[in-house]
């Protein structure tokens, strides 16, 4: 079995091997802090050994619940936002057929997300679409009080009960929330929904390997055992006893900090050459953005889908301000096989490609871009993923999580809190006259 693999050859022009090796003491200290739980945010380290400790019984319970949804629903709405949304979407989209939503012969329910925006049009169109559908809901919220999710769930719960009856609704609504706190817990207990607990010590953006990610992934029909197995194998490959330069998470954390601190590279662009990985990038952006962007520090995580965005962002990346570096997720083997046909007239001049696989063209675009961007002053790391399956996605998830914990501690921030996300909520509640926000309401209205 291969593993995902980090290649840093194309950063050599920007940071020397010695410059990276110099980070070893800081990386080791960060890893020790994580292992011993002595750093900032140490009450949120439940993700660290999660893959190796998930029990077979827990996975079986998740799979059985997913099966109930699969048997009783044409459509399953996954309600959640941020860490309660992106991991499941990332894995499901990476594994599913690009045109699944257009197909009629589904192997399982159509998976749709809600509760990740407050768009009236989105919610109206969703409720319209669901009018004649046998649908179920996975309601995910750790706090149980997130406005976006709670609002969507209020609408969907009422519609589900109206269309399917109270008894069936009870069967096809599942809650994933805190053990005791929050409105989602109160509702689940009162209505008698099947529920799963989000562990106290796992923050939203690190929660994809809890029921938050695992139930929607199993419901979509993917193998959560393989996903966890992949993550557990990466837990071993990034453990404290692995030598620094052989530990991909340690090296990735060191290189990005070196580029930031020594080269003024303030923006990291996660690049993919497969549109199915778009939401992996969205998940990664939250993981790094929320973990590191604080105390007026942190690399800004951006993402592009190539080669699509080479035709829109390519110019900026090649010649704009030199404050960026790229990390490319490169899938080695596509799942499908498609050769370019020969054409007798060769009107489009593409016969030089006849007989080649489409992926070979994609790979040359990738290689050509890498060399061009490095020449243009953009350091380039590459994460090679042997193929897109549950095992390697599990490896990728844990690789990035572990690197994020290490990187945040090297940067000197608490990688596990997100105080900044409260500011907009406070203002929104004040503007909406939420009970308890009377003073804030007065103050904010005076500013308008
Ligand atoms: O990472 C985080 O903590 C956030 O993105 C949360 O996951 C997000 O705000 C949703 O919160 P909750 O699960 O409490 O509804």
PDB file of N, CA, C and O in Angstrom, residues 4-12 15-31 34 234 237-240 242-260 262 268 288 292 299 325-327 379-383 398-408 410:
ATOM      1  N   UNK A   4       0.215   8.798   0.864  1.00  0.00           N
ATOM      2  CA  UNK A   4       0.340  10.120   0.269  1.00  0.00           C
ATOM      3  C   UNK A   4       1.742  10.627   0.599  1.00  0.00           C
ATOM      4  O   UNK A   4       2.342  10.233   1.601  1.00  0.00           O
ATOM      5  N   UNK A   5       2.269  11.481  -0.247  1.00  0.00           N
ATOM      6  CA  UNK A   5       3.688  11.800  -0.132  1.00  0.00           C
ATOM      7  C   UNK A   5       3.917  13.298  -0.381  1.00  0.00           C
ATOM      8  O   UNK A   5       3.367  13.865  -1.333  1.00  0.00           O
ATOM      9  N   UNK A   6       4.697  13.919   0.489  1.00  0.00           N
ATOM     10  CA  UNK A   6       4.989  15.356   0.351  1.00  0.00           C
ATOM     11  C   UNK A   6       6.324  15.547  -0.356  1.00  0.00           C
ATOM     12  O   UNK A   6       7.325  14.963   0.052  1.00  0.00           O
ATOM     13  N   UNK A   7       6.324  16.357  -1.406  1.00  0.00           N
ATOM     14  CA  UNK A   7       7.578  16.655  -2.111  1.00  0.00           C
ATOM     15  C   UNK A   7       7.864  18.145  -1.990  1.00  0.00           C
ATOM     16  O   UNK A   7       7.038  18.982  -2.369  1.00  0.00           O
ATOM     17  N   UNK A   8       9.052  18.464  -1.456  1.00  0.00           N
ATOM     18  CA  UNK A   8       9.376  19.890  -1.248  1.00  0.00           C
ATOM     19  C   UNK A   8      10.561  20.336  -2.126  1.00  0.00           C
ATOM     20  O   UNK A   8      11.148  21.389  -1.875  1.00  0.00           O
ATOM     21  N   UNK A   9      10.888  19.532  -3.147  1.00  0.00           N
ATOM     22  CA  UNK A   9      12.036  19.885  -4.012  1.00  0.00           C
ATOM     23  C   UNK A   9      11.917  21.302  -4.573  1.00  0.00           C
ATOM     24  O   UNK A   9      12.908  22.007  -4.724  1.00  0.00           O
ATOM     25  N   UNK A  10      10.710  21.681  -4.898  1.00  0.00           N
ATOM     26  CA  UNK A  10      10.535  22.964  -5.583  1.00  0.00           C
ATOM     27  C   UNK A  10      10.374  24.150  -4.615  1.00  0.00           C
ATOM     28  O   UNK A  10       9.843  25.203  -4.986  1.00  0.00           O
ATOM     29  N   UNK A  11      10.834  23.953  -3.380  1.00  0.00           N
ATOM     30  CA  UNK A  11      10.958  25.141  -2.515  1.00  0.00           C
ATOM     31  C   UNK A  11      12.436  25.460  -2.284  1.00  0.00           C
ATOM     32  O   UNK A  11      12.776  26.474  -1.668  1.00  0.00           O
ATOM     33  N   UNK A  12      13.315  24.573  -2.830  1.00  0.00           N
ATOM     34  CA  UNK A  12      14.753  24.699  -2.551  1.00  0.00           C
ATOM     35  C   UNK A  12      15.319  26.064  -2.956  1.00  0.00           C
ATOM     36  O   UNK A  12      16.220  26.597  -2.298  1.00  0.00           O
ATOM     37  N   UNK A  15      13.935  28.366   0.182  1.00  0.00           N
ATOM     38  CA  UNK A  15      14.411  28.064   1.536  1.00  0.00           C
ATOM     39  C   UNK A  15      15.367  26.886   1.403  1.00  0.00           C
ATOM     40  O   UNK A  15      15.019  25.858   0.813  1.00  0.00           O
ATOM     41  N   UNK A  16      16.534  27.016   1.980  1.00  0.00           N
ATOM     42  CA  UNK A  16      17.531  25.943   1.871  1.00  0.00           C
ATOM     43  C   UNK A  16      17.135  24.766   2.764  1.00  0.00           C
ATOM     44  O   UNK A  16      16.328  24.908   3.683  1.00  0.00           O
ATOM     45  N   UNK A  17      17.781  23.619   2.470  1.00  0.00           N
ATOM     46  CA  UNK A  17      17.560  22.432   3.313  1.00  0.00           C
ATOM     47  C   UNK A  17      17.909  22.759   4.764  1.00  0.00           C
ATOM     48  O   UNK A  17      17.215  22.350   5.691  1.00  0.00           O
ATOM     49  N   UNK A  18      18.989  23.531   4.919  1.00  0.00           N
ATOM     50  CA  UNK A  18      19.432  23.888   6.282  1.00  0.00           C
ATOM     51  C   UNK A  18      18.381  24.777   6.953  1.00  0.00           C
ATOM     52  O   UNK A  18      18.107  24.642   8.140  1.00  0.00           O
ATOM     53  N   UNK A  19      17.799  25.669   6.131  1.00  0.00           N
ATOM     54  CA  UNK A  19      16.764  26.574   6.664  1.00  0.00           C
ATOM     55  C   UNK A  19      15.573  25.771   7.190  1.00  0.00           C
ATOM     56  O   UNK A  19      14.976  26.128   8.211  1.00  0.00           O
ATOM     57  N   UNK A  20      15.245  24.689   6.477  1.00  0.00           N
ATOM     58  CA  UNK A  20      14.125  23.846   6.925  1.00  0.00           C
ATOM     59  C   UNK A  20      14.545  23.030   8.142  1.00  0.00           C
ATOM     60  O   UNK A  20      13.825  22.949   9.140  1.00  0.00           O
ATOM     61  N   UNK A  21      15.767  22.457   8.037  1.00  0.00           N
ATOM     62  CA  UNK A  21      16.255  21.629   9.150  1.00  0.00           C
ATOM     63  C   UNK A  21      16.324  22.442  10.446  1.00  0.00           C
ATOM     64  O   UNK A  21      16.132  21.913  11.539  1.00  0.00           O
ATOM     65  N   UNK A  22      16.563  23.744  10.298  1.00  0.00           N
ATOM     66  CA  UNK A  22      16.661  24.602  11.486  1.00  0.00           C
ATOM     67  C   UNK A  22      15.355  24.635  12.278  1.00  0.00           C
ATOM     68  O   UNK A  22      15.338  25.010  13.449  1.00  0.00           O
ATOM     69  N   UNK A  23      14.267  24.245  11.624  1.00  0.00           N
ATOM     70  CA  UNK A  23      12.972  24.241  12.326  1.00  0.00           C
ATOM     71  C   UNK A  23      12.772  23.003  13.200  1.00  0.00           C
ATOM     72  O   UNK A  23      11.794  22.919  13.950  1.00  0.00           O
ATOM     73  N   UNK A  24      13.705  22.042  13.099  1.00  0.00           N
ATOM     74  CA  UNK A  24      13.492  20.778  13.821  1.00  0.00           C
ATOM     75  C   UNK A  24      13.205  20.984  15.319  1.00  0.00           C
ATOM     76  O   UNK A  24      12.234  20.410  15.837  1.00  0.00           O
ATOM     77  N   UNK A  25      14.015  21.797  16.014  1.00  0.00           N
ATOM     78  CA  UNK A  25      13.717  21.964  17.450  1.00  0.00           C
ATOM     79  C   UNK A  25      12.314  22.531  17.709  1.00  0.00           C
ATOM     80  O   UNK A  25      11.604  22.067  18.604  1.00  0.00           O
ATOM     81  N   UNK A  26      11.908  23.501  16.877  1.00  0.00           N
ATOM     82  CA  UNK A  26      10.568  24.088  17.087  1.00  0.00           C
ATOM     83  C   UNK A  26       9.457  23.077  16.782  1.00  0.00           C
ATOM     84  O   UNK A  26       8.438  23.033  17.471  1.00  0.00           O
ATOM     85  N   UNK A  27       9.691  22.286  15.726  1.00  0.00           N
ATOM     86  CA  UNK A  27       8.685  21.274  15.370  1.00  0.00           C
ATOM     87  C   UNK A  27       8.576  20.253  16.495  1.00  0.00           C
ATOM     88  O   UNK A  27       7.480  19.878  16.930  1.00  0.00           O
ATOM     89  N   UNK A  28       9.752  19.812  16.978  1.00  0.00           N
ATOM     90  CA  UNK A  28       9.728  18.807  18.055  1.00  0.00           C
ATOM     91  C   UNK A  28       9.043  19.353  19.297  1.00  0.00           C
ATOM     92  O   UNK A  28       8.265  18.666  19.954  1.00  0.00           O
ATOM     93  N   UNK A  29       9.329  20.617  19.598  1.00  0.00           N
ATOM     94  CA  UNK A  29       8.700  21.228  20.779  1.00  0.00           C
ATOM     95  C   UNK A  29       7.187  21.297  20.578  1.00  0.00           C
ATOM     96  O   UNK A  29       6.402  20.997  21.496  1.00  0.00           O
ATOM     97  N   UNK A  30       6.772  21.666  19.363  1.00  0.00           N
ATOM     98  CA  UNK A  30       5.327  21.764  19.090  1.00  0.00           C
ATOM     99  C   UNK A  30       4.669  20.393  19.218  1.00  0.00           C
ATOM    100  O   UNK A  30       3.571  20.260  19.795  1.00  0.00           O
ATOM    101  N   UNK A  31       5.346  19.363  18.716  1.00  0.00           N
ATOM    102  CA  UNK A  31       4.762  18.017  18.786  1.00  0.00           C
ATOM    103  C   UNK A  31       4.691  17.527  20.228  1.00  0.00           C
ATOM    104  O   UNK A  31       3.726  16.873  20.630  1.00  0.00           O
ATOM    105  N   UNK A  34       1.806  19.171  21.843  1.00  0.00           N
ATOM    106  CA  UNK A  34       0.550  18.522  21.443  1.00  0.00           C
ATOM    107  C   UNK A  34       0.361  17.219  22.219  1.00  0.00           C
ATOM    108  O   UNK A  34      -0.697  16.964  22.801  1.00  0.00           O
ATOM    109  N   UNK A 234      -1.922   7.485   8.849  1.00  0.00           N
ATOM    110  CA  UNK A 234      -1.200   8.767   8.842  1.00  0.00           C
ATOM    111  C   UNK A 234      -0.854   9.198  10.272  1.00  0.00           C
ATOM    112  O   UNK A 234       0.164   9.858  10.488  1.00  0.00           O
ATOM    113  N   UNK A 237       2.331   7.580  10.710  1.00  0.00           N
ATOM    114  CA  UNK A 237       3.406   8.158   9.881  1.00  0.00           C
ATOM    115  C   UNK A 237       3.829   9.550  10.347  1.00  0.00           C
ATOM    116  O   UNK A 237       4.862  10.065   9.908  1.00  0.00           O
ATOM    117  N   UNK A 238       3.022  10.161  11.207  1.00  0.00           N
ATOM    118  CA  UNK A 238       3.356  11.516  11.680  1.00  0.00           C
ATOM    119  C   UNK A 238       3.577  11.530  13.201  1.00  0.00           C
ATOM    120  O   UNK A 238       3.533  12.592  13.827  1.00  0.00           O
ATOM    121  N   UNK A 239       3.817  10.336  13.766  1.00  0.00           N
ATOM    122  CA  UNK A 239       3.972  10.247  15.226  1.00  0.00           C
ATOM    123  C   UNK A 239       5.316  10.828  15.673  1.00  0.00           C
ATOM    124  O   UNK A 239       6.221  11.034  14.861  1.00  0.00           O
ATOM    125  N   UNK A 240       5.432  11.069  16.964  1.00  0.00           N
ATOM    126  CA  UNK A 240       6.615  11.750  17.509  1.00  0.00           C
ATOM    127  C   UNK A 240       7.900  10.960  17.308  1.00  0.00           C
ATOM    128  O   UNK A 240       8.988  11.551  17.283  1.00  0.00           O
ATOM    129  N   UNK A 242       8.807   9.396  14.660  1.00  0.00           N
ATOM    130  CA  UNK A 242       9.238   9.391  13.247  1.00  0.00           C
ATOM    131  C   UNK A 242      10.255  10.529  13.072  1.00  0.00           C
ATOM    132  O   UNK A 242      10.006  11.655  13.504  1.00  0.00           O
ATOM    133  N   UNK A 243      11.421  10.240  12.448  1.00  0.00           N
ATOM    134  CA  UNK A 243      12.410  11.316  12.269  1.00  0.00           C
ATOM    135  C   UNK A 243      11.822  12.521  11.534  1.00  0.00           C
ATOM    136  O   UNK A 243      10.992  12.358  10.624  1.00  0.00           O
ATOM    137  N   UNK A 244      12.253  13.692  11.955  1.00  0.00           N
ATOM    138  CA  UNK A 244      11.700  14.966  11.452  1.00  0.00           C
ATOM    139  C   UNK A 244      11.505  14.986   9.938  1.00  0.00           C
ATOM    140  O   UNK A 244      10.395  15.213   9.441  1.00  0.00           O
ATOM    141  N   UNK A 245      12.577  14.708   9.168  1.00  0.00           N
ATOM    142  CA  UNK A 245      12.457  14.877   7.714  1.00  0.00           C
ATOM    143  C   UNK A 245      11.628  13.776   7.062  1.00  0.00           C
ATOM    144  O   UNK A 245      11.316  13.852   5.877  1.00  0.00           O
ATOM    145  N   UNK A 246      11.274  12.722   7.819  1.00  0.00           N
ATOM    146  CA  UNK A 246      10.424  11.654   7.265  1.00  0.00           C
ATOM    147  C   UNK A 246       8.960  11.834   7.651  1.00  0.00           C
ATOM    148  O   UNK A 246       8.098  11.058   7.236  1.00  0.00           O
ATOM    149  N   UNK A 247       8.704  12.836   8.473  1.00  0.00           N
ATOM    150  CA  UNK A 247       7.345  13.081   8.962  1.00  0.00           C
ATOM    151  C   UNK A 247       6.693  14.167   8.093  1.00  0.00           C
ATOM    152  O   UNK A 247       7.057  15.343   8.177  1.00  0.00           O
ATOM    153  N   UNK A 248       5.778  13.782   7.194  1.00  0.00           N
ATOM    154  CA  UNK A 248       5.265  14.785   6.242  1.00  0.00           C
ATOM    155  C   UNK A 248       4.578  15.977   6.908  1.00  0.00           C
ATOM    156  O   UNK A 248       4.719  17.116   6.428  1.00  0.00           O
ATOM    157  N   UNK A 249       3.865  15.741   7.987  1.00  0.00           N
ATOM    158  CA  UNK A 249       3.190  16.880   8.644  1.00  0.00           C
ATOM    159  C   UNK A 249       4.206  17.838   9.256  1.00  0.00           C
ATOM    160  O   UNK A 249       4.038  19.068   9.197  1.00  0.00           O
ATOM    161  N   UNK A 250       5.270  17.263   9.833  1.00  0.00           N
ATOM    162  CA  UNK A 250       6.307  18.096  10.447  1.00  0.00           C
ATOM    163  C   UNK A 250       7.001  18.944   9.387  1.00  0.00           C
ATOM    164  O   UNK A 250       7.222  20.153   9.571  1.00  0.00           O
ATOM    165  N   UNK A 251       7.328  18.314   8.243  1.00  0.00           N
ATOM    166  CA  UNK A 251       8.047  19.038   7.188  1.00  0.00           C
ATOM    167  C   UNK A 251       7.146  20.117   6.576  1.00  0.00           C
ATOM    168  O   UNK A 251       7.571  21.255   6.363  1.00  0.00           O
ATOM    169  N   UNK A 252       5.894  19.760   6.332  1.00  0.00           N
ATOM    170  CA  UNK A 252       4.959  20.745   5.749  1.00  0.00           C
ATOM    171  C   UNK A 252       4.828  21.956   6.693  1.00  0.00           C
ATOM    172  O   UNK A 252       4.903  23.117   6.261  1.00  0.00           O
ATOM    173  N   UNK A 253       4.684  21.680   7.997  1.00  0.00           N
ATOM    174  CA  UNK A 253       4.559  22.778   8.974  1.00  0.00           C
ATOM    175  C   UNK A 253       5.828  23.626   8.976  1.00  0.00           C
ATOM    176  O   UNK A 253       5.762  24.871   9.013  1.00  0.00           O
ATOM    177  N   UNK A 254       6.982  22.974   8.908  1.00  0.00           N
ATOM    178  CA  UNK A 254       8.254  23.715   8.937  1.00  0.00           C
ATOM    179  C   UNK A 254       8.396  24.576   7.683  1.00  0.00           C
ATOM    180  O   UNK A 254       8.746  25.763   7.764  1.00  0.00           O
ATOM    181  N   UNK A 255       8.124  23.998   6.514  1.00  0.00           N
ATOM    182  CA  UNK A 255       8.325  24.737   5.260  1.00  0.00           C
ATOM    183  C   UNK A 255       7.403  25.956   5.204  1.00  0.00           C
ATOM    184  O   UNK A 255       7.829  27.065   4.856  1.00  0.00           O
ATOM    185  N   UNK A 256       6.139  25.787   5.560  1.00  0.00           N
ATOM    186  CA  UNK A 256       5.228  26.936   5.437  1.00  0.00           C
ATOM    187  C   UNK A 256       5.614  28.045   6.430  1.00  0.00           C
ATOM    188  O   UNK A 256       5.558  29.235   6.100  1.00  0.00           O
ATOM    189  N   UNK A 257       6.099  27.664   7.617  1.00  0.00           N
ATOM    190  CA  UNK A 257       6.550  28.693   8.557  1.00  0.00           C
ATOM    191  C   UNK A 257       7.831  29.371   8.076  1.00  0.00           C
ATOM    192  O   UNK A 257       8.011  30.575   8.261  1.00  0.00           O
ATOM    193  N   UNK A 258       8.723  28.578   7.445  1.00  0.00           N
ATOM    194  CA  UNK A 258       9.962  29.166   6.911  1.00  0.00           C
ATOM    195  C   UNK A 258       9.621  30.159   5.790  1.00  0.00           C
ATOM    196  O   UNK A 258      10.168  31.265   5.734  1.00  0.00           O
ATOM    197  N   UNK A 259       8.716  29.761   4.907  1.00  0.00           N
ATOM    198  CA  UNK A 259       8.343  30.650   3.792  1.00  0.00           C
ATOM    199  C   UNK A 259       7.688  31.932   4.319  1.00  0.00           C
ATOM    200  O   UNK A 259       7.910  33.019   3.793  1.00  0.00           O
ATOM    201  N   UNK A 260       6.909  31.804   5.362  1.00  0.00           N
ATOM    202  CA  UNK A 260       6.197  32.945   5.949  1.00  0.00           C
ATOM    203  C   UNK A 260       7.178  33.883   6.668  1.00  0.00           C
ATOM    204  O   UNK A 260       7.203  35.088   6.418  1.00  0.00           O
ATOM    205  N   UNK A 262      10.656  33.792   6.715  1.00  0.00           N
ATOM    206  CA  UNK A 262      11.930  34.184   6.095  1.00  0.00           C
ATOM    207  C   UNK A 262      11.767  34.756   4.680  1.00  0.00           C
ATOM    208  O   UNK A 262      12.659  35.418   4.181  1.00  0.00           O
ATOM    209  N   UNK A 268      -0.873  31.257   1.187  1.00  0.00           N
ATOM    210  CA  UNK A 268      -0.668  29.901   0.669  1.00  0.00           C
ATOM    211  C   UNK A 268      -1.870  29.560  -0.216  1.00  0.00           C
ATOM    212  O   UNK A 268      -3.020  29.704   0.203  1.00  0.00           O
ATOM    213  N   UNK A 288      -6.972  25.882   8.284  1.00  0.00           N
ATOM    214  CA  UNK A 288      -5.805  26.734   8.501  1.00  0.00           C
ATOM    215  C   UNK A 288      -6.192  28.186   8.821  1.00  0.00           C
ATOM    216  O   UNK A 288      -5.554  28.837   9.642  1.00  0.00           O
ATOM    217  N   UNK A 292      -4.973  29.569  12.405  1.00  0.00           N
ATOM    218  CA  UNK A 292      -3.759  30.397  12.463  1.00  0.00           C
ATOM    219  C   UNK A 292      -4.011  31.903  12.359  1.00  0.00           C
ATOM    220  O   UNK A 292      -3.138  32.679  12.743  1.00  0.00           O
ATOM    221  N   UNK A 299      -0.689  32.883   7.905  1.00  0.00           N
ATOM    222  CA  UNK A 299      -0.711  32.787   6.443  1.00  0.00           C
ATOM    223  C   UNK A 299      -2.177  32.787   5.997  1.00  0.00           C
ATOM    224  O   UNK A 299      -2.999  32.069   6.583  1.00  0.00           O
ATOM    225  N   UNK A 325       2.819  31.291  -1.978  1.00  0.00           N
ATOM    226  CA  UNK A 325       3.393  29.985  -2.328  1.00  0.00           C
ATOM    227  C   UNK A 325       2.243  29.029  -2.569  1.00  0.00           C
ATOM    228  O   UNK A 325       1.099  29.293  -2.174  1.00  0.00           O
ATOM    229  N   UNK A 326       2.567  27.928  -3.260  1.00  0.00           N
ATOM    230  CA  UNK A 326       1.517  26.978  -3.620  1.00  0.00           C
ATOM    231  C   UNK A 326       1.765  25.620  -2.979  1.00  0.00           C
ATOM    232  O   UNK A 326       2.904  25.179  -2.865  1.00  0.00           O
ATOM    233  N   UNK A 327       0.675  24.965  -2.607  1.00  0.00           N
ATOM    234  CA  UNK A 327       0.717  23.557  -2.209  1.00  0.00           C
ATOM    235  C   UNK A 327      -0.254  22.837  -3.130  1.00  0.00           C
ATOM    236  O   UNK A 327      -1.449  23.150  -3.146  1.00  0.00           O
ATOM    237  N   UNK A 379       7.191  29.554  -4.638  1.00  0.00           N
ATOM    238  CA  UNK A 379       7.589  28.236  -4.144  1.00  0.00           C
ATOM    239  C   UNK A 379       6.434  27.244  -4.265  1.00  0.00           C
ATOM    240  O   UNK A 379       5.267  27.628  -4.156  1.00  0.00           O
ATOM    241  N   UNK A 380       6.763  25.979  -4.476  1.00  0.00           N
ATOM    242  CA  UNK A 380       5.730  24.993  -4.791  1.00  0.00           C
ATOM    243  C   UNK A 380       5.977  23.693  -4.035  1.00  0.00           C
ATOM    244  O   UNK A 380       7.012  23.062  -4.200  1.00  0.00           O
ATOM    245  N   UNK A 381       5.017  23.332  -3.194  1.00  0.00           N
ATOM    246  CA  UNK A 381       5.066  21.996  -2.554  1.00  0.00           C
ATOM    247  C   UNK A 381       4.039  21.128  -3.250  1.00  0.00           C
ATOM    248  O   UNK A 381       3.053  21.635  -3.808  1.00  0.00           O
ATOM    249  N   UNK A 382       4.257  19.807  -3.168  1.00  0.00           N
ATOM    250  CA  UNK A 382       3.339  18.902  -3.856  1.00  0.00           C
ATOM    251  C   UNK A 382       2.974  17.770  -2.898  1.00  0.00           C
ATOM    252  O   UNK A 382       3.862  17.137  -2.312  1.00  0.00           O
ATOM    253  N   UNK A 383       1.680  17.556  -2.759  1.00  0.00           N
ATOM    254  CA  UNK A 383       1.214  16.412  -1.962  1.00  0.00           C
ATOM    255  C   UNK A 383       0.656  15.396  -2.958  1.00  0.00           C
ATOM    256  O   UNK A 383      -0.407  15.623  -3.555  1.00  0.00           O
ATOM    257  N   UNK A 398      -5.832  13.651   7.974  1.00  0.00           N
ATOM    258  CA  UNK A 398      -5.017  13.644   9.197  1.00  0.00           C
ATOM    259  C   UNK A 398      -3.686  14.361   8.970  1.00  0.00           C
ATOM    260  O   UNK A 398      -3.182  15.059   9.851  1.00  0.00           O
ATOM    261  N   UNK A 399      -3.120  14.181   7.769  1.00  0.00           N
ATOM    262  CA  UNK A 399      -1.860  14.867   7.434  1.00  0.00           C
ATOM    263  C   UNK A 399      -2.015  16.379   7.657  1.00  0.00           C
ATOM    264  O   UNK A 399      -1.180  17.023   8.299  1.00  0.00           O
ATOM    265  N   UNK A 400      -3.099  16.936   7.121  1.00  0.00           N
ATOM    266  CA  UNK A 400      -3.293  18.388   7.252  1.00  0.00           C
ATOM    267  C   UNK A 400      -3.633  18.779   8.697  1.00  0.00           C
ATOM    268  O   UNK A 400      -3.199  19.827   9.178  1.00  0.00           O
ATOM    269  N   UNK A 401      -4.424  17.959   9.387  1.00  0.00           N
ATOM    270  CA  UNK A 401      -4.774  18.300  10.775  1.00  0.00           C
ATOM    271  C   UNK A 401      -3.518  18.344  11.650  1.00  0.00           C
ATOM    272  O   UNK A 401      -3.313  19.284  12.419  1.00  0.00           O
ATOM    273  N   UNK A 402      -2.704  17.295  11.534  1.00  0.00           N
ATOM    274  CA  UNK A 402      -1.513  17.231  12.399  1.00  0.00           C
ATOM    275  C   UNK A 402      -0.579  18.393  12.080  1.00  0.00           C
ATOM    276  O   UNK A 402      -0.056  19.061  12.989  1.00  0.00           O
ATOM    277  N   UNK A 403      -0.394  18.657  10.783  1.00  0.00           N
ATOM    278  CA  UNK A 403       0.480  19.768  10.391  1.00  0.00           C
ATOM    279  C   UNK A 403      -0.060  21.092  10.919  1.00  0.00           C
ATOM    280  O   UNK A 403       0.705  21.974  11.312  1.00  0.00           O
ATOM    281  N   UNK A 404      -1.375  21.215  10.951  1.00  0.00           N
ATOM    282  CA  UNK A 404      -1.997  22.457  11.409  1.00  0.00           C
ATOM    283  C   UNK A 404      -1.716  22.701  12.898  1.00  0.00           C
ATOM    284  O   UNK A 404      -1.372  23.818  13.301  1.00  0.00           O
ATOM    285  N   UNK A 405      -1.840  21.647  13.685  1.00  0.00           N
ATOM    286  CA  UNK A 405      -1.541  21.777  15.118  1.00  0.00           C
ATOM    287  C   UNK A 405      -0.091  22.190  15.333  1.00  0.00           C
ATOM    288  O   UNK A 405       0.215  23.105  16.120  1.00  0.00           O
ATOM    289  N   UNK A 406       0.819  21.525  14.605  1.00  0.00           N
ATOM    290  CA  UNK A 406       2.253  21.833  14.752  1.00  0.00           C
ATOM    291  C   UNK A 406       2.524  23.267  14.280  1.00  0.00           C
ATOM    292  O   UNK A 406       3.182  24.058  14.960  1.00  0.00           O
ATOM    293  N   UNK A 407       1.983  23.588  13.116  1.00  0.00           N
ATOM    294  CA  UNK A 407       2.246  24.891  12.510  1.00  0.00           C
ATOM    295  C   UNK A 407       1.745  26.042  13.395  1.00  0.00           C
ATOM    296  O   UNK A 407       2.422  27.052  13.565  1.00  0.00           O
ATOM    297  N   UNK A 408       0.565  25.857  13.960  1.00  0.00           N
ATOM    298  CA  UNK A 408       0.002  26.902  14.824  1.00  0.00           C
ATOM    299  C   UNK A 408       0.867  27.152  16.044  1.00  0.00           C
ATOM    300  O   UNK A 408       1.087  28.310  16.443  1.00  0.00           O
ATOM    301  N   UNK A 410       4.100  26.544  16.215  1.00  0.00           N
ATOM    302  CA  UNK A 410       5.344  27.206  15.768  1.00  0.00           C
ATOM    303  C   UNK A 410       5.088  28.710  15.610  1.00  0.00           C
ATOM    304  O   UNK A 410       5.899  29.544  15.999  1.00  0.00           O
TER     305      UNK A 410
END
